[in-house]
GROMACS .gro file of C-alpha atoms in nm:
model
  142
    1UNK     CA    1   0.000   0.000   0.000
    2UNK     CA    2   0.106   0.342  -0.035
    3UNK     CA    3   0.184   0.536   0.230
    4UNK     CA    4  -0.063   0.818   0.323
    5UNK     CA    5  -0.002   1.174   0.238
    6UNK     CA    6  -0.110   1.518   0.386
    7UNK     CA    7  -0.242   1.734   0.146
    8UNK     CA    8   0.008   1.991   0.247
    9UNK     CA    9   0.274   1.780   0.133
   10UNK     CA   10   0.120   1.691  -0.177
   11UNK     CA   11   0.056   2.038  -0.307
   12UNK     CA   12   0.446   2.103  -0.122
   13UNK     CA   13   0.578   1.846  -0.378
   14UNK     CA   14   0.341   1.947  -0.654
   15UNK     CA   15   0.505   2.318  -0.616
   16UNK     CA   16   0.878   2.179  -0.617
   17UNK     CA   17   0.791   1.964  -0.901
   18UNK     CA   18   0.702   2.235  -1.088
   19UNK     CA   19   1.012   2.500  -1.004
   20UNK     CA   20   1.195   2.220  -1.151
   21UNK     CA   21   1.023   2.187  -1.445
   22UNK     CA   22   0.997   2.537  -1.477
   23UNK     CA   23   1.405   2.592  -1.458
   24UNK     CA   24   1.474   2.306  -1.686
   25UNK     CA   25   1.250   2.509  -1.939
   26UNK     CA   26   1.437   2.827  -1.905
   27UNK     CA   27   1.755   2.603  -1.941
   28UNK     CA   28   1.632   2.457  -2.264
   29UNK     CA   29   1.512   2.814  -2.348
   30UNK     CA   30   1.880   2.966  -2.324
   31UNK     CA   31   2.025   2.648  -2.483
   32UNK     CA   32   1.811   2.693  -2.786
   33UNK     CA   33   1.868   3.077  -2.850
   34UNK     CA   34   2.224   2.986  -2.810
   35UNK     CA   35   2.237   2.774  -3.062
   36UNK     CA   36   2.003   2.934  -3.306
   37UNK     CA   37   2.289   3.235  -3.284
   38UNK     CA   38   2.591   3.023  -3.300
   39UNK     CA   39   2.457   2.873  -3.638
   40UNK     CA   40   2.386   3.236  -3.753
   41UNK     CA   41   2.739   3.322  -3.647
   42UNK     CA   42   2.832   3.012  -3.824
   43UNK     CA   43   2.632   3.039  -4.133
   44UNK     CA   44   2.743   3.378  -4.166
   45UNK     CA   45   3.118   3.290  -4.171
   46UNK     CA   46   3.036   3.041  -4.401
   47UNK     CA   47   2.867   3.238  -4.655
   48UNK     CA   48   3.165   3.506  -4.654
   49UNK     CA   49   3.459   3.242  -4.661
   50UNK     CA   50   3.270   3.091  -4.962
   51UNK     CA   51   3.230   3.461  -5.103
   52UNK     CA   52   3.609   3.519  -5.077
   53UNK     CA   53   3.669   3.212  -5.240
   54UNK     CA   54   3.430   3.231  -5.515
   55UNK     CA   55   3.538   3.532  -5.577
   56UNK     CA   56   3.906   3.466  -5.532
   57UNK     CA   57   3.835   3.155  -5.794
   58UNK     CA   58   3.626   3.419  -6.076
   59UNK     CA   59   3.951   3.688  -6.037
   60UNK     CA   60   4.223   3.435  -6.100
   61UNK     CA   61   3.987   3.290  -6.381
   62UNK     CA   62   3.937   3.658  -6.517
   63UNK     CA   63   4.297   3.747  -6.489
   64UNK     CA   64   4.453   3.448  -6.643
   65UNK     CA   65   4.205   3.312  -6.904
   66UNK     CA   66   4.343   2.993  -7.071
   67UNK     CA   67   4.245   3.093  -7.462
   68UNK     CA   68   4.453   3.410  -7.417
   69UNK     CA   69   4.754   3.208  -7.324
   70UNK     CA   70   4.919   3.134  -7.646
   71UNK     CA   71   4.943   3.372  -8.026
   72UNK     CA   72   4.923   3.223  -8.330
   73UNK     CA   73   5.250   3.270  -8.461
   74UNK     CA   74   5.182   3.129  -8.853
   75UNK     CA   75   4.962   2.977  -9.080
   76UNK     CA   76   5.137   2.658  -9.205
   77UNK     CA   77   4.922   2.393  -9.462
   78UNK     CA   78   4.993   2.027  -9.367
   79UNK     CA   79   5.116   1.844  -9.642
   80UNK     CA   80   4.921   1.536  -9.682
   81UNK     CA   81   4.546   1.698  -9.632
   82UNK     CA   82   4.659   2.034  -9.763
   83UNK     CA   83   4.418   2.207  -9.490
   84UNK     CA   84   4.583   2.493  -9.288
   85UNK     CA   85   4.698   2.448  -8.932
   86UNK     CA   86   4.771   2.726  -8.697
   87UNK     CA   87   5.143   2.696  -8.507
   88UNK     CA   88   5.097   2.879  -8.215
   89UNK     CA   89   5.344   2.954  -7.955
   90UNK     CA   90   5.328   3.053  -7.557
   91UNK     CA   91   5.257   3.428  -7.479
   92UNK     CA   92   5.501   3.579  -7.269
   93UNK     CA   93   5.330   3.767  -6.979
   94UNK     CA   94   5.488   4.047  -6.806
   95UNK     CA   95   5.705   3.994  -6.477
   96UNK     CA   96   5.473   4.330  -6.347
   97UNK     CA   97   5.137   4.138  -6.426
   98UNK     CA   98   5.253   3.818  -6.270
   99UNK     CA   99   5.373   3.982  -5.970
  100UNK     CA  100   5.027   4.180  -5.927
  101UNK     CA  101   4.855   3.881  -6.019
  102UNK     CA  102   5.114   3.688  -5.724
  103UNK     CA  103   5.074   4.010  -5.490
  104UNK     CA  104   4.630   3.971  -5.482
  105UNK     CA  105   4.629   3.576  -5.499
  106UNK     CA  106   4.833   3.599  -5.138
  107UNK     CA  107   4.595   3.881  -5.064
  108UNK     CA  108   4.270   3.697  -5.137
  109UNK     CA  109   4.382   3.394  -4.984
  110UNK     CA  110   4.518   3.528  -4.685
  111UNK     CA  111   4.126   3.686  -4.620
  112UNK     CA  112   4.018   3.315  -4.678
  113UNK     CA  113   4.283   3.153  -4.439
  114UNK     CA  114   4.114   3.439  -4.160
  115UNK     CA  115   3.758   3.394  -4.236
  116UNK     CA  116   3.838   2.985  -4.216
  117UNK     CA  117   4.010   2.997  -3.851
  118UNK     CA  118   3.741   3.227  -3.754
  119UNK     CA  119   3.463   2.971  -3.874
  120UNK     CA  120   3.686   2.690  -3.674
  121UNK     CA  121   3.706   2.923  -3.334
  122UNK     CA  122   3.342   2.995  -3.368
  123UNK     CA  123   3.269   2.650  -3.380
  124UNK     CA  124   3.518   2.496  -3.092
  125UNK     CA  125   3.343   2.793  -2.902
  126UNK     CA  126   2.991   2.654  -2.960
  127UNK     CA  127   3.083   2.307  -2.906
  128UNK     CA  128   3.227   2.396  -2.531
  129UNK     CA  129   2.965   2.614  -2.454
  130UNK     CA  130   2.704   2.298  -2.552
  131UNK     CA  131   2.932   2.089  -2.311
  132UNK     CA  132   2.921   2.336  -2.048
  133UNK     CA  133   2.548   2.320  -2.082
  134UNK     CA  134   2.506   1.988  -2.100
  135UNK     CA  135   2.712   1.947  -1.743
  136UNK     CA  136   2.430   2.235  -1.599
  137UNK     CA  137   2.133   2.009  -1.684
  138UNK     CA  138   2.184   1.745  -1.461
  139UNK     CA  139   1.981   1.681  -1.220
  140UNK     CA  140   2.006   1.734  -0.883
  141UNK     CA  141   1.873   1.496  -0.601
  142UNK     CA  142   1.787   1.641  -0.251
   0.00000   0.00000   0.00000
């Protein structure tokens, strides 16, 4: 049989019951407008790392196209089907445009190596703080 209970300490229980459940709300509360701003913080890093490297990728493209690499140097008409053929040779670029082109490469990738160790701090940050969190919601036995 179970053991008979004043009302008092019923409605005492009922009350402590429900502070608890009330705090492990709020804690579930904080945890999940923590993480909905982490993953902004994170999405947002994200999205500009890709950005620099999109972009980083459509500048080198622009500045060294591959069709612009070589000059056709002569006409020559191949013997056996008599149809012309081009002899091309490399184009020489200038030491000043490979240097520029050297100079924002480093640049551009430099801005990507910041915006990636940023992304991984952000993220060793969130995972600790979800540990931390994780060791607050145990419960506690009195």
């Amino acid at each position: 049989m179970l053991p008979a209970l004043s009302s008092q300490n019923i409605a005492a229980r009922k009350e402590q019951l429900q502070q608890e459940a009330q705090e492990y709300k709020n804690k579930i509360d904080t945890q999940v407008i923590t993480l909905k701003t982490e993953a902004t913080k994170v999405g947002t890093a994200t999205l500009v790392i890709g950005g620099v490297l999109f972009g980083t990728y459509l500048l080198f493209k622009w500045l060294s196209p591959a069709d612009k690499k070589t000059k056709v140097k002569e006409i020559v008409y191949d013997e056996n089907t008599n149809l012309p053929v081009a002899v091309k040779e490399p184009k020489e670029e200038s030491w000043i445009i490979s240097s520029i082109k050297g100079y924002i490469m480093s640049f551009l990738i430099a801005i990507a190596k910041d915006k990636i160790l940023e992304a991984i701090s952000l993220m060793k940050e969130s995972i600790n703080a979800d540990a931390d969190d994780n060791n607050n919601l145990t419960p506690t036995t009195e």
